Amino acid sequence: MPGPDAKKPDPKRFEVSRNTLLFDRFMGWFIRFGGIAVIIAVIGIFFFIAKVAVPLFRSANVEQSGSVEAGVVPPVIGVDERGEMPFLYEGGSKLTFLNFVDQSTKELTVPGLKDAVITAYAFDTVRQRLTYGLEDGRVGSFLINYERKFNEDATGSWLEPAVIEEPVFTVEHGEGPVTAVSYGDASDPDDPSGARLIVVKRGEGQKASVSVIKLMMKKGLIGTAKLRMVGQTDLSSKLSGEAAMVRASSNGTMILVVSKNGDIDYFARDVLEVNKVQTFHPFEGEVPQQVDLLYGGVSIILTSRDGQQQQWSLFRESAESVRTFGMVKEFPPLPKGAVVFSNSLRNRSFIAGAGNYLSLRYSTSGDVRWEQQVDYKPVAGIIDGKSKHLIVAGDDGVIHRYQVNDPHPEASPKAFFGKVWYEGGMGAKYQWQSTGGSSDFEPKFSLMPLIFGSLKGTFYALLFSIPVALLAAVFSAAFLPLSVKRVIKPMMEIMASLPSVVLGFLAAFWLAPVLQYRVPSVMLMILMVPLSVLMIGYCWGRLPVVLRNRLDGGQEWMLVLPVMFLFGWLGWILGPVVEGWFFVYTDSSSGKQIADFTMWWPQATGMAFEQRNSLVVGFMMGFAVIPVIFTIAEDALSNVPKSLTAASAALGANRWQVVWTIMLPVASSGIFSALMIGFGRAVGETMILVMAAGGTPVMEGNIFNGMRTLAANIAIELPEAAVGSTHYRTLFLSAVVLFILTSVMNTLAEVLRQRLRERNKIV
Amino acid sequence: MSATTATMPRPDFIHVEDYNFWYGQNQVLFDIDMEIPECQVTALIGPSGCGKSTLLRNMNRMNDLIDGVSHKGDIRLNGTSLYDPDVEVISLRKRVGMVFQKYNPFAKSIYENVVFSLRVAGRGKRCELDETVERSLKDAALWDEVKDRLHDSAFGLSGGQQQRLCIARAIANQPEILLMDEPCAALDPLATLKIEELITTLKKQFTIVIVTHNMEQATRCSDRTAFLYMGKLVEYGDTLQLFGNPKQKDTEAYISGRFS
């Protein structure tokens, strides 16, 4: 009968102490917290990496940031580097500067043009140079220079525009007024000496002529550099038709003459000569409405009268031929109407406008970064030097200014994962080349070669290590006596802790040079060592039982090891002999027959042979991957219940049958996780690949050349990438790809592993 | 060489001669000397750690799988020594079947479990396998219970059925001797009874050696009984005589439950 003190503990019974209960509860929560924290950390890392990469996929943000009533519709518009003070030019001696900061207007007069009759003019945004042609056949130019002035107390600043006049030259060839001009200038802004040229068209109709004035800026012994005319060349006789437009590339090496029949003649300028290279017709029989060179001077953008827009680039059709123009890509068409074009001086962006449509496009990927219908018709436009502003003159007499925020125009899913036809390339391809020698370099951000490299490196590493590691695990778990196993297993585990930088160093500076001239030996060893083991196994089985019983079970390795070494050594020695039999190449210059695998391989297969190749990487990665796979697989095999192995042995199964029929199926899920962890190690391995893989982002399965993997690429390039740049974010994107690659593989593997375990589980 | 009733059963079918056995430095069997007759059930009894399982496991050299074992003396099966230099352990184990304490079927179907010994011997003819499965399962008194689900997993059977499956598996290859290491230790009384009935019928074909802790079991199903204590063979004789009239004090103490 429960009394009032029934709940009181029986003093004779031991109660669980409060401390034990508290500790138990604490540990429960502590472990839960640890587990959740790990998951949060992993997800957090993923989100941090992804967060850096996400801005790559934002399209351009362009917003109107002011407008000024100009009252005119200017044919030419130019601007300073920061988009503060555009100027308008209408073909006289007057330049009108509009200040977007204080809305003021300023006019400048070019003194030399006061009484001149200007019949043609062109503006080059790279040099801020306006070139003009006169009615009397002379051509000249002036530069617009913006200088930033500061208050005395440095509290404010303003731009002070100025005009710098340049010499005027008389065109010798042709007659009539100058009808088109274009200026090319190869000089460096800091060093004005160098070659320049002016392309001039004179007259119209039957009498039209095109000539080139070649100029040279040379420093005398004393004083400043002086611009001298070197000569003039008449191109008229070489033209395909009556010229309509002339274009010189801003570095002065290339001249394009657009004929009225739609042909475009491409001339290349050497030091003194101007030679015709090619005639091409982008739009059959039709004069393009707009032809302009892109930044870098290798590509042109052309627009037809009905709004088709194409990019043509200089490239070689084959390795030997000269560079000629060919169509590289087509952009989404523009509406009909006069075309407004201006290219960025930072990257491959350009603005294109027609009708009342305005868009910002990027030539590498062929993407439209931004587009808008505007309530006026654009007649002229320009991108400022920092690519931060668009200045567009409308037919309504208003100058519109747009703020451009497009930090990553190079980025797009197509650029990362699709084939892109880069400037100078022979076709569309996957290419990774993030930085170049000059500012007008076109970055190539395809991740495909890196993904391919990662998979290739992993493939060759696993090709070598899976058989070795699994066979070693089986041997150790099922054949080796415990005493030997006790030594072998810790040794393998120590091997796993070898720093990969040491392995990479060994691979690059010792293994690679050794293997370079020993490929036939290595192939022979790979063939001979396993065969010799099989052979000795066969012979062993043929020996009478009496002899076989002399050796205790598990001691056979003492017999096998010397044979393996013997045949390994034989393979090494016989390699050059085999090379002499099979790998003889014919030297193309002397016609001699030389036994050299490194030369034979490229000749026989057409693929490259490099010293730091996949074979070296596969070997060395093996040192990193084998211990991981071995240790886990060995544990899985050793943990197969003794009752099962004993039962099968008692039924007369030999050791190999015990392994094959009982141990492998039961341990299969554990072996599978061993393989997956080995895979993860191989995919993520960095240092060995940085040092020994050669680092070329090629997409070739060839075992005798290298690769560049995602991880190695991040290690190599991240220290050099400017924080926040497209390059920097693309490297983070490649990290995301690596992360996803491994998680997808691991998830798939886990699913498969669970199925294996379900099928082979022991109740 | 399966046992036949045509010839006279051999009284020393298994002959253990002055057998000593060591795990490393630790001697577990001392001068065991006994003759086990053909086609009879011989029980090995004794307290835990007395060496009865070790002796049993030496009869098919299962202890070879353990590192650091050594022995002195000899065990002869049907006249030939287990340790003859020309004895292949694999073939030896095909002559000596074994059933373990804990039923341990493989993660395979019932059918594949039974034919395992044929498979590893390289016999794969369908009709031969089918015939073996039917015969072995019938011999193991399991046929009627599983004949409709031969290709289901062996884990779907009850504990007693699994143990009978292990017996069927052990006798599939027609061994001469069947070693049973406490075959009923993990079973309930009903299943135990079935196994014991089975043992009584199997002794017509096989020489059976059984290790057991259960003395009723020994009396119920064995013809002869050996009592081992501290690695020594204390007493060996007809079961009825040994239990009814033990000659040694230790034997009497053990069978009357005074120590275990």
mmCIF file of N, CA and C in Angstrom, chain A residues 481-483 545-546 548-549 643-644 646-654 657 661-662 759-763, chain B residues 60 62 65 67 84-88 90 93-94 96 98 100 104-108 116-117 120 155 169-170:
data_model
loop_
_atom_site.group_PDB
_atom_site.id
_atom_site.type_symbol
_atom_site.label_atom_id
_atom_site.label_comp_id
_atom_site.label_asym_id
_atom_site.label_seq_id
_atom_site.Cartn_x
_atom_site.Cartn_y
_atom_site.Cartn_z
ATOM 1 N N PRO A 481 49.643 -13.683 -42.803
ATOM 2 C CA PRO A 481 49.572 -14.017 -41.387
ATOM 3 C C PRO A 481 49.541 -12.733 -40.551
ATOM 4 N N LEU A 482 48.909 -12.855 -39.390
ATOM 5 C CA LEU A 482 48.684 -11.695 -38.552
ATOM 6 C C LEU A 482 49.976 -10.956 -38.227
ATOM 7 N N SER A 483 51.051 -11.720 -38.045
ATOM 8 C CA SER A 483 52.302 -11.094 -37.633
ATOM 9 C C SER A 483 52.810 -10.130 -38.698
ATOM 10 N N VAL A 545 51.465 -31.720 -53.546
ATOM 11 C CA VAL A 545 51.015 -31.242 -52.241
ATOM 12 C C VAL A 545 52.130 -31.304 -51.212
ATOM 13 N N VAL A 546 52.939 -32.372 -51.322
ATOM 14 C CA VAL A 546 53.999 -32.566 -50.336
ATOM 15 C C VAL A 546 54.897 -31.356 -50.272
ATOM 16 N N ARG A 548 54.101 -28.275 -51.453
ATOM 17 C CA ARG A 548 53.357 -27.072 -51.087
ATOM 18 C C ARG A 548 53.145 -26.988 -49.584
ATOM 19 N N ASN A 549 52.978 -28.175 -48.946
ATOM 20 C CA ASN A 549 52.728 -28.172 -47.507
ATOM 21 C C ASN A 549 53.949 -27.756 -46.705
ATOM 22 N N SER A 643 32.594 -16.184 -38.416
ATOM 23 C CA SER A 643 31.711 -17.344 -38.545
ATOM 24 C C SER A 643 31.468 -17.666 -40.020
ATOM 25 N N LEU A 644 31.399 -16.626 -40.848
ATOM 26 C CA LEU A 644 31.131 -16.873 -42.269
ATOM 27 C C LEU A 644 32.351 -17.410 -42.986
ATOM 28 N N ALA A 646 34.835 -18.944 -41.623
ATOM 29 C CA ALA A 646 35.102 -20.286 -41.113
ATOM 30 C C ALA A 646 34.143 -21.289 -41.749
ATOM 31 N N ALA A 647 32.864 -20.891 -41.876
ATOM 32 C CA ALA A 647 31.892 -21.812 -42.457
ATOM 33 C C ALA A 647 32.265 -22.160 -43.879
ATOM 34 N N SER A 648 32.671 -21.161 -44.638
ATOM 35 C CA SER A 648 32.987 -21.484 -46.026
ATOM 36 C C SER A 648 34.277 -22.278 -46.121
ATOM 37 N N ALA A 649 35.245 -21.974 -45.235
ATOM 38 C CA ALA A 649 36.472 -22.770 -45.239
ATOM 39 C C ALA A 649 36.156 -24.213 -44.864
ATOM 40 N N ALA A 650 35.242 -24.398 -43.892
ATOM 41 C CA ALA A 650 34.879 -25.748 -43.474
ATOM 42 C C ALA A 650 34.158 -26.511 -44.571
ATOM 43 N N LEU A 651 33.594 -25.778 -45.524
ATOM 44 C CA LEU A 651 32.920 -26.454 -46.633
ATOM 45 C C LEU A 651 33.870 -26.764 -47.770
ATOM 46 N N GLY A 652 35.158 -26.546 -47.533
ATOM 47 C CA GLY A 652 36.138 -26.930 -48.536
ATOM 48 C C GLY A 652 36.477 -25.844 -49.526
ATOM 49 N N ALA A 653 36.108 -24.570 -49.210
ATOM 50 C CA ALA A 653 36.501 -23.493 -50.104
ATOM 51 C C ALA A 653 37.957 -23.155 -49.851
ATOM 52 N N ASN A 654 38.717 -22.894 -50.933
ATOM 53 C CA ASN A 654 40.087 -22.461 -50.692
ATOM 54 C C ASN A 654 40.084 -20.978 -50.360
ATOM 55 N N GLN A 657 38.554 -18.717 -52.828
ATOM 56 C CA GLN A 657 37.098 -18.888 -52.908
ATOM 57 C C GLN A 657 36.400 -18.246 -51.712
ATOM 58 N N THR A 661 33.702 -15.608 -52.751
ATOM 59 C CA THR A 661 32.279 -15.907 -52.567
ATOM 60 C C THR A 661 31.725 -15.312 -51.280
ATOM 61 N N ILE A 662 32.551 -15.129 -50.270
ATOM 62 C CA ILE A 662 32.017 -14.685 -48.983
ATOM 63 C C ILE A 662 32.498 -13.290 -48.611
ATOM 64 N N ARG A 759 21.664 -5.637 -49.883
ATOM 65 C CA ARG A 759 21.668 -6.929 -50.555
ATOM 66 C C ARG A 759 22.533 -7.949 -49.813
ATOM 67 N N ASN A 760 23.631 -7.482 -49.203
ATOM 68 C CA ASN A 760 24.572 -8.426 -48.605
ATOM 69 C C ASN A 760 24.567 -8.393 -47.095
ATOM 70 N N LYS A 761 23.503 -7.836 -46.515
ATOM 71 C CA LYS A 761 23.559 -7.677 -45.065
ATOM 72 C C LYS A 761 23.450 -9.037 -44.366
ATOM 73 N N ILE A 762 24.040 -9.094 -43.193
ATOM 74 C CA ILE A 762 24.034 -10.330 -42.423
ATOM 75 C C ILE A 762 23.121 -10.090 -41.235
ATOM 76 N N VAL A 763 22.127 -10.952 -41.084
ATOM 77 C CA VAL A 763 21.197 -10.761 -39.964
ATOM 78 C C VAL A 763 21.788 -11.432 -38.729
ATOM 79 N N ASN B 60 39.097 -31.189 -38.341
ATOM 80 C CA ASN B 60 39.194 -30.803 -39.755
ATOM 81 C C ASN B 60 40.203 -29.676 -39.950
ATOM 82 N N MET B 62 40.541 -26.849 -38.622
ATOM 83 C CA MET B 62 40.064 -25.476 -38.658
ATOM 84 C C MET B 62 40.978 -24.560 -37.854
ATOM 85 N N LEU B 65 43.631 -21.987 -39.196
ATOM 86 C CA LEU B 65 43.359 -20.611 -39.603
ATOM 87 C C LEU B 65 43.830 -19.609 -38.566
ATOM 88 N N ASP B 67 46.627 -17.977 -36.016
ATOM 89 C CA ASP B 67 48.076 -17.806 -35.977
ATOM 90 C C ASP B 67 48.680 -18.417 -34.727
ATOM 91 N N ASP B 84 49.623 -35.745 -42.605
ATOM 92 C CA ASP B 84 50.505 -36.297 -43.632
ATOM 93 C C ASP B 84 50.954 -35.168 -44.558
ATOM 94 N N PRO B 85 52.200 -35.207 -44.987
ATOM 95 C CA PRO B 85 52.669 -34.107 -45.848
ATOM 96 C C PRO B 85 51.890 -34.001 -47.157
ATOM 97 N N ASP B 86 51.226 -35.051 -47.592
ATOM 98 C CA ASP B 86 50.513 -34.930 -48.856
ATOM 99 C C ASP B 86 49.015 -34.697 -48.679
ATOM 100 N N VAL B 87 48.633 -34.299 -47.480
ATOM 101 C CA VAL B 87 47.210 -34.000 -47.254
ATOM 102 C C VAL B 87 46.949 -32.550 -47.627
ATOM 103 N N GLU B 88 45.965 -32.372 -48.463
ATOM 104 C CA GLU B 88 45.574 -31.016 -48.794
ATOM 105 C C GLU B 88 44.401 -30.650 -47.891
ATOM 106 N N ILE B 90 42.192 -28.437 -48.004
ATOM 107 C CA ILE B 90 40.928 -28.185 -48.692
ATOM 108 C C ILE B 90 40.169 -29.495 -48.927
ATOM 109 N N ARG B 93 38.804 -30.983 -45.711
ATOM 110 C CA ARG B 93 37.580 -30.364 -45.208
ATOM 111 C C ARG B 93 36.368 -30.792 -46.024
ATOM 112 N N LYS B 94 36.626 -31.266 -47.244
ATOM 113 C CA LYS B 94 35.498 -31.780 -48.020
ATOM 114 C C LYS B 94 35.029 -33.123 -47.467
ATOM 115 N N VAL B 96 35.163 -33.776 -44.176
ATOM 116 C CA VAL B 96 34.705 -33.547 -42.807
ATOM 117 C C VAL B 96 33.816 -32.310 -42.772
ATOM 118 N N MET B 98 31.112 -29.546 -41.075
ATOM 119 C CA MET B 98 31.103 -28.948 -39.745
ATOM 120 C C MET B 98 29.879 -28.054 -39.587
ATOM 121 N N PHE B 100 28.267 -25.142 -36.905
ATOM 122 C CA PHE B 100 28.780 -24.275 -35.846
ATOM 123 C C PHE B 100 27.713 -23.984 -34.802
ATOM 124 N N ASN B 104 24.961 -19.942 -39.165
ATOM 125 C CA ASN B 104 25.656 -18.915 -39.938
ATOM 126 C C ASN B 104 25.456 -19.104 -41.442
ATOM 127 N N PRO B 105 24.220 -19.044 -41.906
ATOM 128 C CA PRO B 105 24.047 -19.160 -43.359
ATOM 129 C C PRO B 105 24.672 -17.960 -44.075
ATOM 130 N N PHE B 106 25.017 -18.146 -45.328
ATOM 131 C CA PHE B 106 25.585 -17.057 -46.131
ATOM 132 C C PHE B 106 24.467 -16.152 -46.622
ATOM 133 N N ALA B 107 24.855 -14.945 -47.006
ATOM 134 C CA ALA B 107 23.870 -13.979 -47.503
ATOM 135 C C ALA B 107 23.479 -14.356 -48.931
ATOM 136 N N LYS B 108 22.969 -15.564 -49.064
ATOM 137 C CA LYS B 108 22.573 -16.067 -50.373
ATOM 138 C C LYS B 108 21.210 -16.731 -50.230
ATOM 139 N N PHE B 116 26.754 -24.631 -51.863
ATOM 140 C CA PHE B 116 28.019 -23.899 -51.786
ATOM 141 C C PHE B 116 29.238 -24.810 -51.932
ATOM 142 N N SER B 117 29.207 -25.953 -51.218
ATOM 143 C CA SER B 117 30.401 -26.810 -51.265
ATOM 144 C C SER B 117 30.601 -27.409 -52.648
ATOM 145 N N VAL B 120 32.160 -24.506 -54.851
ATOM 146 C CA VAL B 120 33.598 -24.268 -54.671
ATOM 147 C C VAL B 120 34.400 -25.484 -55.126
ATOM 148 N N PHE B 155 18.015 -15.784 -44.837
ATOM 149 C CA PHE B 155 17.734 -15.064 -43.599
ATOM 150 C C PHE B 155 16.241 -15.004 -43.284
ATOM 151 N N ARG B 169 23.735 -27.876 -45.543
ATOM 152 C CA ARG B 169 24.889 -27.362 -46.272
ATOM 153 C C ARG B 169 26.122 -28.211 -45.978
ATOM 154 N N ALA B 170 26.248 -28.627 -44.707
ATOM 155 C CA ALA B 170 27.443 -29.391 -44.321
ATOM 156 C C ALA B 170 27.425 -30.798 -44.908
#
